[in-house]
Amino acid sequence: MAQAFERVVICGLGLIGSSIARALRKHGLAKTIAAYDRGDVPARGLSLGIVDEASDNPAIVVGADLVLLCVPVGACGVVAASIAPHLDQGCIVSDVGSVKQAVINQVAHHIPAGVHFVAGHPIAGTEHSGPEAGFAELFDGRWWLLTPTPDADQAAIDRLRATWEAVGSKVEIMPPDHHDRVLAITSHLPHLIAYTIVGTATDLEGHIQQEVIKFSASGFRDFTRIAASDPVMWRDVFLNNREAVLEMLGRLHEDLGILARAIRVGDGDTLHDKFASTRAIRRSIIDAKQA
Amino acid sequence: MAQAFERVVICGLGLIGSSIARALRKHGLAKTIAAYDRGDVPARGLSLGIVDEASDNPAIVVGADLVLLCVPVGACGVVAASIAPHLDQGCIVSDVGSVKQAVINQVAHHIPAGVHFVAGHPIAGTEHSGPEAGFAELFDGRWWLLTPTPDADQAAIDRLRATWEAVGSKVEIMPPDHHDRVLAITSHLPHLIAYTIVGTATDLEGHIQQEVIKFSASGFRDFTRIAASDPVMWRDVFLNNREAVLEMLGRLHEDLGILARAIRVGDGDTLHDKFASTRAIRRSIIDAKQA
Ligand SMILES: NC(=O)c1ccc[n+]([C@@H]2O[C@H](COP(=O)([O-])OP(=O)(O)OC[C@H]3O[C@@H](n4cnc5c(N)ncnc54)[C@H](OP(=O)(O)O)[C@@H]3O)[C@@H](O)[C@H]2O)c1
Ligand SMILES: NC(=O)c1ccc[n+]([C@@H]2O[C@H](COP(=O)([O-])OP(=O)(O)OC[C@H]3O[C@@H](n4cnc5c(N)ncnc54)[C@H](OP(=O)(O)O)[C@@H]3O)[C@@H](O)[C@H]2O)c1
């Protein structure tokens, strides 16, 4: 059983932050839960009853033994800079950003000595945003990756592992750059493609565009759901995982060229063989219980 | 209320054919339902209890007042040729192929005078195949497009419309070439991309490939489901809707180039604007009750 934190402060009470607040509460993992956010989000968090305190003042982190950055990747540096002067010795700082090396580059140098920073990323989410969209079961059975730097505090890593396991996640540790390559193909590239194809459809001549919406079939429907994800979050992901995304996009581009050529010359065997081989990977994913 | 057919013969008792058999039976729309298929499929259909008769002999269509071609698009011509000599005068022939102009080109010239051919396509399906995968509710609330040629028999069109409305579908009539362009972007291109991206992942170096499966996130998981669809069906779709698919792929390719460039030069505004605009189309689809 994971030991409860005295005071957890969640910076950015959106889909992920508010889901963490709900999960920590549900599993009795925090005595006090507070939120740092801006605009009307602190008030919305309080009225939802998912946090005990909420403020747009970064000094709310005073007294925290766990602080979680749950803002878009591009905002992690700014938020780390504003909370840094108020962090207590011994506090653990982590994050949930979808890119890891860039977050570490932006955040680590703001963290005072005696405060333990361990970057992380729960592989769980939906296309919705904001504190209302969260739910306690989001992390159930999902992976939570930790990407500590070589100098990270082992006790902090262990405590985070125990905490995320207690909310139902499977925890794994990997180097940040490796994380960024794996996620580029499993998550970032699919989102880029979904955004593009839905955009391509939007740009079709008026008549056909309406029919695209009307007769939206399986395939496109799934893509529109993916392409309904938060634009700020995804802008930040692409700006901060540029190299891995462009590398994977280059490979995809080559493979698409092979299929396009097979279609053009009527090479049914190549099409059939490519399509048959992808069925196998689906089976592996079902076996790995990620489907 | 649609008038029941005396004898319906379903040629190809797979996912779609067996779903139609189940739906016709459930709604009392056929006195006798028979299947024409090959290998062990006729026996499987009989033992599932979804058809009254089943055979690999095309003469099973004798006496039918409705014959439905539910084989892959590339097999429609062959099947039409083998059943043609056995068709009764006044019989209606339709199909469910995902491409329409090519099916009409392959099938129409086999249909004897006095038999009424009206091509069609239910916009409903799953990634599974075979008679066991079907279910009666597949067409509930979904579109069923009819693409009659200008010389088609109006009474046959009306009767098909009434029948598919009776199984819960919304029926719409459109020209076959128009159908093929709309479906190229809403269904065929998404499948092509999903197959490609899953294939690209499969080709990664062993180590990272295993992690792709293990940490398969939202986005990729959806793509693997799409890419688990039947290889024969999809090979035939691409071979038979070549022009529209390659045209849409060309547009997608241009749009992807714009986003790739924005990522490379760090143009966050372009990324944000593109991503924000696709949210709107998702909303239209939800409003159109297709999501
Ligand atoms: N969504 C997913 O599927 C998913 C999955 C795994 C990880 N992640 C990661 O989780 C993080 C949060 O994503 P989310 O989906 O929870 O986003 P979200 O619902 O949009 O929540 C982000 C919250 O952070 C606030 N915020 C943004 N910039 C801020 C700043 N400078 N100062 C204070 N607050 C700020 C936002 O307020 P405003 O509304 O005022 O901007 C919002 O309340 C991202 O790093 C993302 O990469 C997301
Ligand atoms: N799946 C979807 O999501 C979907 C949606 C809308 C429309 N459609 C269209 O519906 C049609 C059928 O698709 P499906 O998903 O139902 O496929 P399926 O489950 O694979 O069923 C096709 C059936 O046709 C049989 N068949 C193939 N070639 C034949 C031939 N030459 N003679 C006799 N039987 C033959 C197959 O037998 P074998 O197993 O021996 O090949 C199989 O039993 C396709 O034209 C497809 O484009 C599919």
XYZ file of C-alpha atoms in Angstrom, chain A residues 123 125 127-129 142-143 145 172 174 178 181-183 185-187 189-205 207-209 211-232 234-235 238-239 242 245-246 248-249 251-253 255-256 259-260 262-269 271-272 274-279 281-282 284-285 288 290-291, chain B residues 123 125 127-129 142-143 145 172 174 178 181-183 185-187 189-205 207-209 211-232 234-235 238-239 242 245-246 248-249 251-253 255-256 259-260 262-269 271-272 274-279 281-282 284-285 288 290-291:
196
model
C -0.523 6.628 -21.365
C -6.439 10.158 -22.078
C -10.193 13.834 -26.675
C -11.877 16.030 -24.048
C -10.306 18.749 -21.899
C -2.911 1.777 -18.246
C 0.817 2.346 -18.407
C 5.934 5.784 -17.781
C 7.658 1.326 -16.298
C 12.615 4.272 -19.623
C 13.443 6.476 -26.029
C 10.521 7.888 -30.222
C 8.027 5.242 -29.112
C 5.298 7.813 -28.546
C 4.834 6.464 -33.723
C 2.120 5.198 -31.361
C 0.503 8.514 -30.549
C 1.976 10.506 -35.754
C -1.570 9.021 -35.613
C -2.810 12.333 -34.254
C -0.990 14.291 -36.953
C -2.495 12.095 -39.669
C -5.969 12.267 -38.181
C -5.777 16.057 -37.997
C -4.561 16.174 -41.586
C -7.133 13.865 -43.126
C -10.018 15.582 -41.357
C -8.576 18.900 -42.548
C -8.281 17.595 -46.102
C -11.950 16.622 -45.997
C -12.883 20.050 -44.633
C -11.207 21.671 -47.618
C -13.155 19.730 -50.257
C -15.613 21.631 -52.439
C -21.063 19.912 -51.950
C -18.870 16.893 -51.323
C -17.808 18.210 -47.909
C -21.714 14.521 -47.820
C -18.462 13.631 -46.116
C -20.019 14.717 -42.843
C -23.337 13.088 -43.594
C -21.959 9.713 -44.662
C -18.958 9.753 -42.366
C -18.076 6.069 -42.223
C -16.033 3.999 -39.862
C -12.445 5.034 -40.328
C -13.178 8.704 -40.805
C -15.393 8.799 -37.710
C -12.535 7.469 -35.590
C -10.220 10.034 -37.147
C -12.561 12.922 -36.355
C -12.633 11.830 -32.728
C -8.839 11.853 -32.573
C -8.763 15.161 -34.449
C -11.099 16.715 -31.874
C -8.281 16.662 -29.296
C -7.044 19.851 -27.684
C -5.190 22.054 -30.216
C -2.871 23.659 -27.635
C -1.062 18.920 -29.586
C 0.664 22.014 -30.940
C 4.664 18.544 -32.124
C 6.821 21.578 -31.383
C 9.985 17.577 -33.677
C 7.889 12.959 -35.323
C 9.573 14.080 -38.538
C 8.569 8.680 -38.247
C 6.682 10.803 -40.771
C 9.185 6.456 -42.820
C 5.405 6.602 -43.135
C 5.803 8.624 -46.276
C 5.568 3.196 -46.952
C 2.602 5.156 -48.263
C 1.058 1.326 -51.378
C 0.151 4.241 -53.673
C 0.701 -0.713 -55.882
C -2.730 0.897 -56.275
C -1.646 2.785 -59.390
C -0.180 -0.259 -61.166
C -2.896 -2.613 -59.903
C -0.525 -4.793 -57.848
C -3.073 -6.659 -55.724
C -0.538 -9.058 -54.187
C -1.711 -4.712 -51.197
C -2.974 -8.020 -49.853
C 0.726 -5.549 -46.511
C -2.861 -5.616 -45.267
C -2.576 -9.184 -43.994
C 0.597 -8.448 -42.023
C -0.987 -5.623 -40.041
C -3.681 -7.966 -38.728
C 0.087 -6.595 -34.882
C -3.519 -5.987 -33.839
C -0.380 -8.739 -30.381
C -1.965 -5.616 -28.961
C -0.934 -7.345 -24.531
C -3.968 -2.672 -24.509
C -6.983 -2.855 -26.857
C -22.358 2.327 -44.620
C -19.432 -2.682 -40.832
C -13.250 -5.147 -38.729
C -14.422 -8.770 -38.411
C -15.376 -11.175 -41.215
C -26.906 3.738 -40.598
C -27.023 4.952 -44.188
C -26.768 4.192 -50.319
C -30.232 7.774 -50.011
C -26.644 9.083 -55.460
C -20.077 10.532 -56.637
C -15.343 10.034 -54.316
C -17.156 10.544 -50.997
C -16.190 7.089 -49.750
C -12.090 10.252 -48.321
C -14.389 9.022 -45.527
C -13.474 5.371 -45.611
C -8.171 6.742 -47.390
C -8.458 6.324 -43.588
C -8.083 2.582 -44.046
C -5.075 3.024 -46.324
C -3.399 5.304 -43.796
C -4.184 3.027 -40.886
C -2.750 0.035 -42.732
C 0.340 2.061 -43.590
C 1.053 3.448 -40.145
C 0.612 0.079 -38.473
C 2.902 -1.385 -41.136
C 5.481 1.330 -40.531
C 5.451 0.463 -36.827
C 5.823 -3.229 -37.632
C 8.970 -2.462 -39.590
C 10.757 -0.611 -36.778
C 13.859 -2.190 -35.261
C 13.417 -3.389 -29.676
C 11.264 -0.357 -30.343
C 8.640 -2.445 -32.161
C 7.492 -1.266 -27.054
C 5.148 0.085 -29.704
C 2.907 -2.899 -29.061
C 3.303 -2.694 -25.326
C 2.625 1.023 -24.965
C 0.203 1.273 -27.856
C -1.617 4.507 -27.012
C -4.881 5.978 -28.108
C -4.500 6.886 -31.737
C -2.409 3.884 -32.657
C -4.836 1.497 -30.958
C -7.679 2.845 -33.094
C -5.497 2.495 -36.174
C -4.667 -1.125 -35.420
C -8.365 -1.912 -35.152
C -8.995 -0.368 -38.567
C -5.901 -2.109 -39.961
C -7.227 -5.476 -38.762
C -9.923 -5.368 -41.462
C -10.146 -8.067 -44.116
C -7.185 -7.887 -46.548
C -9.102 -9.293 -49.531
C -9.639 -3.915 -48.889
C -7.329 -5.006 -51.679
C -8.282 -0.033 -53.633
C -7.920 -1.826 -56.966
C -8.020 3.692 -57.840
C -8.260 7.151 -53.788
C -5.129 8.421 -55.529
C -7.576 12.105 -52.262
C -4.160 10.745 -51.328
C -4.529 16.147 -51.467
C -3.679 14.542 -48.135
C -0.058 14.509 -49.126
C -1.745 18.995 -46.475
C 0.651 16.756 -44.590
C 2.005 20.481 -41.268
C 5.417 18.826 -41.553
C 5.192 23.920 -39.675
C 6.694 21.377 -37.289
C 10.146 21.738 -38.838
C 10.238 25.539 -38.662
C 8.445 25.658 -35.293
C 5.370 27.502 -36.614
C 3.010 26.936 -33.687
C 0.282 29.233 -35.006
C -0.383 23.982 -36.138
C -2.842 25.443 -33.656
C -5.255 23.627 -38.321
C -5.921 21.581 -35.190
C -8.630 23.957 -33.962
C -10.498 23.863 -37.285
C -10.856 20.077 -37.276
C -12.696 20.189 -33.942
C -16.042 19.021 -38.239
C -16.230 16.532 -35.369
C -20.921 18.524 -37.225
C -20.637 14.739 -37.292
C -25.462 14.596 -37.782
C -23.067 9.615 -37.129
C -20.628 9.526 -34.174
